[in-house]
Amino acid sequence: MNKFGRLFSLSIFGESHGESVGVTLDGVPAGIPLNEKAFAADLARRKSGKRGTTPRKESDTPHILSGVFRGRTTGAPLTILFYNENTLSGDYANLVAHPRPSHADWVATKKFKGYADYRGGGHFSGRLTLALVAAGVVAKKILKRRHRTLEIGSQLLEIGGCAEPARFPEIIEAALRGRDSVGGLIECRVQGVPVGWGEPFFDSAESVISHLLFSVPAVKGVEFGSGFAAARMKGSEHNDPIVSMDGTTATNNAGGIVGGITNGNEIVVRVAIKPTASISSPQMTLSTETGRPEKLIVKGRHDACIAMRAPVVVEAAVAIALCDLSLIARAQGL
Amino acid sequence: MNKFGRLFSLSIFGESHGESVGVTLDGVPAGIPLNEKAFAADLARRKSGKRGTTPRKESDTPHILSGVFRGRTTGAPLTILFYNENTLSGDYANLVAHPRPSHADWVATKKFKGYADYRGGGHFSGRLTLALVAAGVVAKKILKRRHRTLEIGSQLLEIGGCAEPARFPEIIEAALRGRDSVGGLIECRVQGVPVGWGEPFFDSAESVISHLLFSVPAVKGVEFGSGFAAARMKGSEHNDPIVSMDGTTATNNAGGIVGGITNGNEIVVRVAIKPTASISSPQMTLSTETGRPEKLIVKGRHDACIAMRAPVVVEAAVAIALCDLSLIARAQGL
Amino acid sequence: MNKFGRLFSLSIFGESHGESVGVTLDGVPAGIPLNEKAFAADLARRKSGKRGTTPRKESDTPHILSGVFRGRTTGAPLTILFYNENTLSGDYANLVAHPRPSHADWVATKKFKGYADYRGGGHFSGRLTLALVAAGVVAKKILKRRHRTLEIGSQLLEIGGCAEPARFPEIIEAALRGRDSVGGLIECRVQGVPVGWGEPFFDSAESVISHLLFSVPAVKGVEFGSGFAAARMKGSEHNDPIVSMDGTTATNNAGGIVGGITNGNEIVVRVAIKPTASISSPQMTLSTETGRPEKLIVKGRHDACIAMRAPVVVEAAVAIALCDLSLIARAQGL
Amino acid sequence: MNKFGRLFSLSIFGESHGESVGVTLDGVPAGIPLNEKAFAADLARRKSGKRGTTPRKESDTPHILSGVFRGRTTGAPLTILFYNENTLSGDYANLVAHPRPSHADWVATKKFKGYADYRGGGHFSGRLTLALVAAGVVAKKILKRRHRTLEIGSQLLEIGGCAEPARFPEIIEAALRGRDSVGGLIECRVQGVPVGWGEPFFDSAESVISHLLFSVPAVKGVEFGSGFAAARMKGSEHNDPIVSMDGTTATNNAGGIVGGITNGNEIVVRVAIKPTASISSPQMTLSTETGRPEKLIVKGRHDACIAMRAPVVVEAAVAIALCDLSLIARAQGL
């Protein structure tokens, strides 16, 4: 469904090789200073260009179509549009009959009965995360307005199983040489979130955050605090005793969320990103025309490690989810 | 928020030591045979009684309050109620001023300004999963009605880090001896799901499933298919080539979901369950009366390994999420 | 759909002649004093007993199943249940094959494929408004807590086309004599609503209020302020000039809502209630068994003027809608 | 809230004198032929130009930004954008301190804390109905695809209290001479709707339709079938006996909806449109700068009878609401 959020909500639209990608935000408070420049820093973090990312170059210039007047948000829906510029649709013609392994080509064809825009993944392209990043910029502004100490950051913990950032370039080079791709692990941390965000029973803070994170292409796992390691721990190890009246705990295995509700400690969430499905070494697929296996060489321009561009996307998703929860909490006088 | 689902939706209510726990289901198709006995098998799977589970005994008898007439669902909202019987509220009086580490006591007090029902965790108790299990029974009936080959199952893969079921009793005994608890890992698999369930952009199948799973108390992580291992894999390893016209893939690293949409292969999802927060060995906590650390011994009746009772809860959550997606897909002629 | 409201939301369930009718409220702030007695006054206003209302007698005793602890709301979902007592299902057996004109019998059978609970209208019965009235009591408490000057009231303006309350008994007697029923007109007014409730574009205050009002059985029309008379007015007559800095207008043709947003003046909404469909004089209907017209005499116990019992229902609907809008406005710092 | 609909949903954005007005539709089935020309007829019906409508001229050219590929809908979100061309912002500067009676100027300023785009009513302008009309075109295409006999139409029944179309020009001239405006009454009828659309309890067909109708600026009342006249009728007059096995009734006081569910008869809904608030004769208002009453002469370009342009808007609103209900019904196998 093209809608997320109860009070701060967004709908996104667009295709990789169509005219544009965009997002409409609803519930943006009036009076927040905003112009196109505000998006530059986060958009730059998402951009390709570094070794290991796609050679497709896009200016990614945001156009604010509505919701801003005289440099401030008006309270009305805020639409941000990005025109697609560097589209080479010819690259994708072959993929209609030869669905790329682990890409959305085949399910999109089936679900949309042959009418999906298949060029560059169409609506399923990672390019749609541009809209999420733009929404994240606004979400962070809203969050920081009432919660001045709130800080959110994200980083690439691992790529290809390696947790030493100094060795990342080496791993990328190996992937490029092998015409292959690698996955990665991203962590997002948020300080300064007050106690009380999250709505039982179904809108636990983890539920809302994971909902948005799993809408990001390539995400295969989400964990909070101790995460999967918790399954291997004892209660005596895992429990986080409260040590001060503001709720600070001695350890933070909870990742800042207990009973689905933020507890005032740092929120810690980790996200597993699968290796880019598009690789240029030969793969087997099925010809949907002949019904027989065929060798496929995916042309086009791809990321060897999409996880490199994803930390800002993860951060945006977490910020959007928290922003919605923060407004609901405000309605409760929190 | 006390509501999940767009077409098949549920709202749950109740407290651990209040009068009852219940659930109202909306969007249940008319004409499905249903009576109280239909819930017995799944409720039994959730029940305590085995070594390592709480000695609290509840008959867990479902009462259908509405939505069934002459043994069949009517299409109107279906409410199922469970009276609480074996409540010992005295056990919990001490916990108001001494919040249990990693339990919802403290956040509930803060969020609800001192008015939360604190007895046995109140609305945050694992007892609320009774309502989920009941809803899951109905969800599975709805799913199987149109998709006769659909099979859903879940199992405990690990407890306390051990993946050998034969050794589980030994791990439980050790936890009991140590007045401690252990976490666990649960896997749910679903066969027979057709291609096309899941709604881009925000209601990917993973988003909807994880949303519900993370509303289950004690869940710290959710992963699909290869999950976190994907972060350490290469594209050439991870990609699942399609090998037949029905979409069957040679491998299933995707866990049956690509681009947020089911691809006809088995859905595989794993859930990390933290060790029960309530342990009877002494722990430190903060006295919210004095502001000073104090030693806490949690009395009451607890599970040494809540994960043992959770497979049916995980299965219910997955079934509920899929049921909603299936009805949306049906509206699309799928 | 069995759900209304974004922050203050309700789901209702039950049937006229089933076990019970109930409602679950979500988003109720914690700490509001509440017990079963709080419902008595409004439930009494809805009760039958007066001349012209059904002889069916129900104690209408509310049972609070969840969400209240030690006499105050907890912030968790609040469920209120009413058992049905005085059900005479035999009265309705004949109606399966002989749908009552202008009653839901026939559409319910079609929509729910023959499985609807047809006894006394089942889920379509006016008895479901019991749940709305109970929810309205809570909504009014929430509203008055932050808006102490807010007052809401409703009255029967007309029955059977007569606007003189002194003559209402005479109209009722005539209807009873004629084994007939009469419609009525109800007005609800709310003072003390602050400026700014209502959410453009789709959740105008009128949209949200009318949505709930039209879910009440027998409502055929809803108008605000000048309402349908506005269609016959000139702008120079209709416009309401602001005369003081708090937004007070000289006239109130707007009915307290401009541009979909409350303007601080009295909210005025009128609701047309059709005559009760169940009348005991002979009517023609179609036998769904033979496909031929047949004479029908509706037995059972009915209201000659359901509008007499409806003012408190209309008031509840308006209060519920405003309560949801008030919480959204609060999230906006209003 | 900038979102309407459960399965066929829309979000709209834009301002009267901003860059553009647009709409994003979600849930559009794949494969429907669509291009910019498809909107021409309905947009022309909404256009100004006739005597009595604003001299503001806009080309109202739709731009499809997403969701269409090779002339057919793709199943992905469909965004349609209209650039504003003929904006004269200078006309409105005076209105900030002198809110127009019965216009949204004052509430918008209060709700959005002085940051609303006040030019030409900003987001509250009737220009936003352009987006509704565009959405209505798509809704009608979706409806007719599965329901080939479905026909929807709307007409102006009255303006200024006159029900004789031959005299409408005369009434317009009188309004223009008096620098005044007049209201109107619009009726929308839909044939060919099958039995069973509408979802109890809260999403009755009337609830969903009225919700959307009351989001249209200037609507003050909505009634179905007999509407307000029902309040003055007897049951024996009002009841609609079924006369054939397809549910056809001898009369149609129900307006095609019983118990909130369509009954297969013609849907009949009437909408009261207030006279345009902007009139050019002098009016009193309050100076929000001095707090004193002042005479206001509204400049700018206005409609003497906005109801003349509204039938297609009403029709669009009804079509959008029915489209959503039709998809929900389809999920139920109806």
JSON list of C-alpha atoms in Angstrom, two decimals, chain B residues 124-270:
[
{"chain": "B", "resi": 124, "resn": "PHE", "atom": "CA", "xyz": [1.71, -5.97, 28.25]},
{"chain": "B", "resi": 125, "resn": "SER", "atom": "CA", "xyz": [1.52, -9.54, 29.45]},
{"chain": "B", "resi": 126, "resn": "GLY", "atom": "CA", "xyz": [2.33, -12.47, 27.21]},
{"chain": "B", "resi": 127, "resn": "ARG", "atom": "CA", "xyz": [-1.18, -13.62, 28.08]},
{"chain": "B", "resi": 128, "resn": "LEU", "atom": "CA", "xyz": [-2.45, -11.31, 25.36]},
{"chain": "B", "resi": 129, "resn": "THR", "atom": "CA", "xyz": [-0.97, -13.72, 22.83]},
{"chain": "B", "resi": 130, "resn": "LEU", "atom": "CA", "xyz": [-3.92, -15.95, 23.65]},
{"chain": "B", "resi": 131, "resn": "ALA", "atom": "CA", "xyz": [-5.97, -13.58, 21.54]},
{"chain": "B", "resi": 132, "resn": "LEU", "atom": "CA", "xyz": [-3.46, -13.77, 18.72]},
{"chain": "B", "resi": 133, "resn": "VAL", "atom": "CA", "xyz": [-3.54, -17.55, 18.73]},
{"chain": "B", "resi": 134, "resn": "ALA", "atom": "CA", "xyz": [-7.33, -17.51, 18.54]},
{"chain": "B", "resi": 135, "resn": "ALA", "atom": "CA", "xyz": [-7.19, -15.07, 15.65]},
{"chain": "B", "resi": 136, "resn": "GLY", "atom": "CA", "xyz": [-4.60, -17.26, 13.99]},
{"chain": "B", "resi": 137, "resn": "VAL", "atom": "CA", "xyz": [-6.96, -20.22, 14.04]},
{"chain": "B", "resi": 138, "resn": "VAL", "atom": "CA", "xyz": [-9.54, -18.21, 12.12]},
{"chain": "B", "resi": 139, "resn": "ALA", "atom": "CA", "xyz": [-6.90, -16.81, 9.76]},
{"chain": "B", "resi": 140, "resn": "LYS", "atom": "CA", "xyz": [-5.72, -20.29, 8.88]},
{"chain": "B", "resi": 141, "resn": "LYS", "atom": "CA", "xyz": [-9.26, -21.42, 8.16]},
{"chain": "B", "resi": 142, "resn": "ILE", "atom": "CA", "xyz": [-9.76, -18.47, 5.83]},
{"chain": "B", "resi": 143, "resn": "LEU", "atom": "CA", "xyz": [-6.46, -19.09, 4.07]},
{"chain": "B", "resi": 144, "resn": "LYS", "atom": "CA", "xyz": [-7.07, -22.78, 3.53]},
{"chain": "B", "resi": 145, "resn": "ARG", "atom": "CA", "xyz": [-10.54, -22.22, 2.19]},
{"chain": "B", "resi": 146, "resn": "ARG", "atom": "CA", "xyz": [-9.32, -20.65, -1.03]},
{"chain": "B", "resi": 147, "resn": "HIS", "atom": "CA", "xyz": [-5.81, -22.12, -1.01]},
{"chain": "B", "resi": 148, "resn": "ARG", "atom": "CA", "xyz": [-6.27, -25.76, -0.22]},
{"chain": "B", "resi": 149, "resn": "THR", "atom": "CA", "xyz": [-2.63, -26.70, -0.52]},
{"chain": "B", "resi": 150, "resn": "LEU", "atom": "CA", "xyz": [-1.47, -23.97, 1.82]},
{"chain": "B", "resi": 151, "resn": "GLU", "atom": "CA", "xyz": [0.32, -25.42, 4.84]},
{"chain": "B", "resi": 152, "resn": "ILE", "atom": "CA", "xyz": [1.80, -23.44, 7.68]},
{"chain": "B", "resi": 153, "resn": "GLY", "atom": "CA", "xyz": [3.97, -24.77, 10.44]},
{"chain": "B", "resi": 154, "resn": "SER", "atom": "CA", "xyz": [6.43, -23.50, 12.99]},
{"chain": "B", "resi": 155, "resn": "GLN", "atom": "CA", "xyz": [9.03, -25.02, 15.22]},
{"chain": "B", "resi": 156, "resn": "LEU", "atom": "CA", "xyz": [11.51, -24.22, 17.92]},
{"chain": "B", "resi": 157, "resn": "LEU", "atom": "CA", "xyz": [14.93, -24.31, 16.25]},
{"chain": "B", "resi": 158, "resn": "GLU", "atom": "CA", "xyz": [17.01, -23.44, 19.27]},
{"chain": "B", "resi": 159, "resn": "ILE", "atom": "CA", "xyz": [16.79, -22.68, 22.96]},
{"chain": "B", "resi": 160, "resn": "GLY", "atom": "CA", "xyz": [19.64, -21.14, 24.88]},
{"chain": "B", "resi": 161, "resn": "GLY", "atom": "CA", "xyz": [21.84, -21.36, 21.80]},
{"chain": "B", "resi": 162, "resn": "CYS", "atom": "CA", "xyz": [21.39, -25.10, 21.40]},
{"chain": "B", "resi": 163, "resn": "ALA", "atom": "CA", "xyz": [19.98, -26.42, 18.13]},
{"chain": "B", "resi": 164, "resn": "GLU", "atom": "CA", "xyz": [19.61, -30.06, 19.23]},
{"chain": "B", "resi": 165, "resn": "PRO", "atom": "CA", "xyz": [16.02, -30.66, 20.37]},
{"chain": "B", "resi": 166, "resn": "ALA", "atom": "CA", "xyz": [17.15, -33.77, 22.25]},
{"chain": "B", "resi": 167, "resn": "ARG", "atom": "CA", "xyz": [19.12, -31.51, 24.57]},
{"chain": "B", "resi": 168, "resn": "PHE", "atom": "CA", "xyz": [16.36, -28.98, 25.24]},
{"chain": "B", "resi": 169, "resn": "PRO", "atom": "CA", "xyz": [15.20, -30.64, 28.51]},
{"chain": "B", "resi": 170, "resn": "GLU", "atom": "CA", "xyz": [18.73, -30.46, 29.83]},
{"chain": "B", "resi": 171, "resn": "ILE", "atom": "CA", "xyz": [18.93, -26.74, 29.04]},
{"chain": "B", "resi": 172, "resn": "ILE", "atom": "CA", "xyz": [15.62, -26.12, 30.74]},
{"chain": "B", "resi": 173, "resn": "GLU", "atom": "CA", "xyz": [16.76, -27.97, 33.85]},
{"chain": "B", "resi": 174, "resn": "ALA", "atom": "CA", "xyz": [19.93, -25.90, 33.99]},
{"chain": "B", "resi": 175, "resn": "ALA", "atom": "CA", "xyz": [17.91, -22.70, 33.70]},
{"chain": "B", "resi": 176, "resn": "LEU", "atom": "CA", "xyz": [15.53, -23.80, 36.43]},
{"chain": "B", "resi": 177, "resn": "ARG", "atom": "CA", "xyz": [18.42, -24.75, 38.70]},
{"chain": "B", "resi": 178, "resn": "GLY", "atom": "CA", "xyz": [20.01, -21.36, 38.08]},
{"chain": "B", "resi": 179, "resn": "ARG", "atom": "CA", "xyz": [16.69, -19.58, 38.68]},
{"chain": "B", "resi": 180, "resn": "ASP", "atom": "CA", "xyz": [17.34, -18.17, 35.26]},
{"chain": "B", "resi": 181, "resn": "SER", "atom": "CA", "xyz": [15.69, -18.18, 31.84]},
{"chain": "B", "resi": 182, "resn": "VAL", "atom": "CA", "xyz": [16.80, -18.80, 28.26]},
{"chain": "B", "resi": 183, "resn": "GLY", "atom": "CA", "xyz": [15.87, -17.38, 24.87]},
{"chain": "B", "resi": 184, "resn": "GLY", "atom": "CA", "xyz": [15.03, -19.27, 21.73]},
{"chain": "B", "resi": 185, "resn": "LEU", "atom": "CA", "xyz": [14.79, -19.21, 17.97]},
{"chain": "B", "resi": 186, "resn": "ILE", "atom": "CA", "xyz": [11.60, -20.04, 16.10]},
{"chain": "B", "resi": 187, "resn": "GLU", "atom": "CA", "xyz": [11.05, -20.70, 12.44]},
{"chain": "B", "resi": 188, "resn": "CYS", "atom": "CA", "xyz": [7.79, -20.54, 10.57]},
{"chain": "B", "resi": 189, "resn": "ARG", "atom": "CA", "xyz": [7.38, -21.98, 7.08]},
{"chain": "B", "resi": 190, "resn": "VAL", "atom": "CA", "xyz": [4.43, -21.66, 4.75]},
{"chain": "B", "resi": 191, "resn": "GLN", "atom": "CA", "xyz": [3.96, -23.75, 1.62]},
{"chain": "B", "resi": 192, "resn": "GLY", "atom": "CA", "xyz": [1.37, -23.19, -1.03]},
{"chain": "B", "resi": 193, "resn": "VAL", "atom": "CA", "xyz": [1.23, -19.40, -1.00]},
{"chain": "B", "resi": 194, "resn": "PRO", "atom": "CA", "xyz": [0.51, -18.20, -4.53]},
{"chain": "B", "resi": 195, "resn": "VAL", "atom": "CA", "xyz": [2.52, -15.59, -6.39]},
{"chain": "B", "resi": 196, "resn": "GLY", "atom": "CA", "xyz": [1.56, -11.96, -5.87]},
{"chain": "B", "resi": 197, "resn": "TRP", "atom": "CA", "xyz": [0.78, -11.30, -2.22]},
{"chain": "B", "resi": 198, "resn": "GLY", "atom": "CA", "xyz": [2.25, -8.08, -0.80]},
{"chain": "B", "resi": 199, "resn": "GLU", "atom": "CA", "xyz": [1.63, -4.45, -1.70]},
{"chain": "B", "resi": 200, "resn": "PRO", "atom": "CA", "xyz": [4.38, -2.08, -2.73]},
{"chain": "B", "resi": 201, "resn": "PHE", "atom": "CA", "xyz": [5.69, 0.28, -1.54]},
{"chain": "B", "resi": 202, "resn": "PHE", "atom": "CA", "xyz": [4.95, 0.15, 2.17]},
{"chain": "B", "resi": 203, "resn": "ASP", "atom": "CA", "xyz": [3.08, -3.09, 2.61]},
{"chain": "B", "resi": 204, "resn": "SER", "atom": "CA", "xyz": [5.68, -5.53, 1.41]},
{"chain": "B", "resi": 205, "resn": "ALA", "atom": "CA", "xyz": [4.91, -9.04, 2.62]},
{"chain": "B", "resi": 206, "resn": "GLU", "atom": "CA", "xyz": [7.90, -8.76, 4.96]},
{"chain": "B", "resi": 207, "resn": "SER", "atom": "CA", "xyz": [6.65, -5.42, 6.30]},
{"chain": "B", "resi": 208, "resn": "VAL", "atom": "CA", "xyz": [3.22, -6.73, 7.16]},
{"chain": "B", "resi": 209, "resn": "ILE", "atom": "CA", "xyz": [4.50, -9.99, 8.66]},
{"chain": "B", "resi": 210, "resn": "SER", "atom": "CA", "xyz": [7.24, -8.31, 10.70]},
{"chain": "B", "resi": 211, "resn": "HIS", "atom": "CA", "xyz": [4.84, -5.64, 11.92]},
{"chain": "B", "resi": 212, "resn": "LEU", "atom": "CA", "xyz": [2.70, -8.28, 13.55]},
{"chain": "B", "resi": 213, "resn": "LEU", "atom": "CA", "xyz": [5.62, -10.40, 14.75]},
{"chain": "B", "resi": 214, "resn": "PHE", "atom": "CA", "xyz": [7.24, -7.46, 16.52]},
{"chain": "B", "resi": 215, "resn": "SER", "atom": "CA", "xyz": [3.99, -6.83, 18.36]},
{"chain": "B", "resi": 216, "resn": "VAL", "atom": "CA", "xyz": [4.49, -10.17, 20.10]},
{"chain": "B", "resi": 217, "resn": "PRO", "atom": "CA", "xyz": [6.21, -9.62, 23.44]},
{"chain": "B", "resi": 218, "resn": "ALA", "atom": "CA", "xyz": [9.84, -10.82, 23.66]},
{"chain": "B", "resi": 219, "resn": "VAL", "atom": "CA", "xyz": [10.58, -10.74, 19.93]},
{"chain": "B", "resi": 220, "resn": "LYS", "atom": "CA", "xyz": [13.95, -9.06, 19.25]},
{"chain": "B", "resi": 221, "resn": "GLY", "atom": "CA", "xyz": [14.63, -9.96, 15.64]},
{"chain": "B", "resi": 222, "resn": "VAL", "atom": "CA", "xyz": [12.90, -11.07, 12.46]},
{"chain": "B", "resi": 223, "resn": "GLU", "atom": "CA", "xyz": [14.54, -12.37, 9.29]},
{"chain": "B", "resi": 224, "resn": "PHE", "atom": "CA", "xyz": [13.32, -13.86, 6.03]},
{"chain": "B", "resi": 225, "resn": "GLY", "atom": "CA", "xyz": [15.05, -16.59, 4.01]},
{"chain": "B", "resi": 226, "resn": "SER", "atom": "CA", "xyz": [18.80, -16.11, 4.26]},
{"chain": "B", "resi": 227, "resn": "GLY", "atom": "CA", "xyz": [18.16, -13.24, 6.66]},
{"chain": "B", "resi": 228, "resn": "PHE", "atom": "CA", "xyz": [21.20, -11.84, 8.43]},
{"chain": "B", "resi": 229, "resn": "ALA", "atom": "CA", "xyz": [23.41, -14.37, 6.66]},
{"chain": "B", "resi": 230, "resn": "ALA", "atom": "CA", "xyz": [22.59, -12.50, 3.43]},
{"chain": "B", "resi": 231, "resn": "ALA", "atom": "CA", "xyz": [24.73, -9.63, 4.66]},
{"chain": "B", "resi": 232, "resn": "ARG", "atom": "CA", "xyz": [27.72, -11.93, 4.44]},
{"chain": "B", "resi": 233, "resn": "MET", "atom": "CA", "xyz": [26.96, -13.47, 1.07]},
{"chain": "B", "resi": 234, "resn": "LYS", "atom": "CA", "xyz": [27.82, -12.72, -2.53]},
{"chain": "B", "resi": 235, "resn": "GLY", "atom": "CA", "xyz": [25.19, -12.10, -5.16]},
{"chain": "B", "resi": 236, "resn": "SER", "atom": "CA", "xyz": [26.29, -15.17, -7.06]},
{"chain": "B", "resi": 237, "resn": "GLU", "atom": "CA", "xyz": [25.61, -17.27, -3.95]},
{"chain": "B", "resi": 238, "resn": "HIS", "atom": "CA", "xyz": [22.46, -15.51, -2.86]},
{"chain": "B", "resi": 239, "resn": "ASN", "atom": "CA", "xyz": [20.52, -15.23, -6.10]},
{"chain": "B", "resi": 240, "resn": "ASP", "atom": "CA", "xyz": [17.77, -17.80, -6.56]},
{"chain": "B", "resi": 241, "resn": "PRO", "atom": "CA", "xyz": [17.41, -18.76, -10.23]},
{"chain": "B", "resi": 242, "resn": "ILE", "atom": "CA", "xyz": [13.91, -19.57, -11.41]},
{"chain": "B", "resi": 243, "resn": "VAL", "atom": "CA", "xyz": [13.81, -23.13, -12.72]},
{"chain": "B", "resi": 244, "resn": "SER", "atom": "CA", "xyz": [10.21, -23.71, -13.70]},
{"chain": "B", "resi": 245, "resn": "MET", "atom": "CA", "xyz": [7.32, -21.79, -15.15]},
{"chain": "B", "resi": 246, "resn": "ASP", "atom": "CA", "xyz": [5.48, -21.69, -11.85]},
{"chain": "B", "resi": 247, "resn": "GLY", "atom": "CA", "xyz": [8.31, -19.66, -10.38]},
{"chain": "B", "resi": 248, "resn": "THR", "atom": "CA", "xyz": [10.03, -22.40, -8.40]},
{"chain": "B", "resi": 249, "resn": "THR", "atom": "CA", "xyz": [13.61, -21.38, -7.64]},
{"chain": "B", "resi": 250, "resn": "ALA", "atom": "CA", "xyz": [16.61, -23.67, -7.30]},
{"chain": "B", "resi": 251, "resn": "THR", "atom": "CA", "xyz": [17.48, -22.17, -3.92]},
{"chain": "B", "resi": 252, "resn": "ASN", "atom": "CA", "xyz": [15.30, -20.13, -1.58]},
{"chain": "B", "resi": 253, "resn": "ASN", "atom": "CA", "xyz": [17.48, -17.46, -0.06]},
{"chain": "B", "resi": 254, "resn": "ALA", "atom": "CA", "xyz": [14.61, -15.07, -0.67]},
{"chain": "B", "resi": 255, "resn": "GLY", "atom": "CA", "xyz": [12.44, -16.98, 1.78]},
{"chain": "B", "resi": 256, "resn": "GLY", "atom": "CA", "xyz": [9.59, -16.88, -0.71]},
{"chain": "B", "resi": 257, "resn": "ILE", "atom": "CA", "xyz": [9.41, -13.11, -1.00]},
{"chain": "B", "resi": 258, "resn": "VAL", "atom": "CA", "xyz": [11.06, -10.96, -3.68]},
{"chain": "B", "resi": 259, "resn": "GLY", "atom": "CA", "xyz": [10.51, -7.23, -4.06]},
{"chain": "B", "resi": 260, "resn": "GLY", "atom": "CA", "xyz": [8.11, -7.50, -1.14]},
{"chain": "B", "resi": 261, "resn": "ILE", "atom": "CA", "xyz": [5.86, -9.89, -3.07]},
{"chain": "B", "resi": 262, "resn": "THR", "atom": "CA", "xyz": [5.42, -13.61, -2.59]},
{"chain": "B", "resi": 263, "resn": "ASN", "atom": "CA", "xyz": [7.03, -15.58, -5.41]},
{"chain": "B", "resi": 264, "resn": "GLY", "atom": "CA", "xyz": [5.30, -18.92, -4.97]},
{"chain": "B", "resi": 265, "resn": "ASN", "atom": "CA", "xyz": [8.15, -20.56, -3.09]},
{"chain": "B", "resi": 266, "resn": "GLU", "atom": "CA", "xyz": [8.05, -21.53, 0.56]},
{"chain": "B", "resi": 267, "resn": "ILE", "atom": "CA", "xyz": [7.90, -18.59, 2.93]},
{"chain": "B", "resi": 268, "resn": "VAL", "atom": "CA", "xyz": [10.58, -18.90, 5.59]},
{"chain": "B", "resi": 269, "resn": "VAL", "atom": "CA", "xyz": [10.75, -16.52, 8.52]},
{"chain": "B", "resi": 270, "resn": "ARG", "atom": "CA", "xyz": [12.75, -16.77, 11.74]}
]
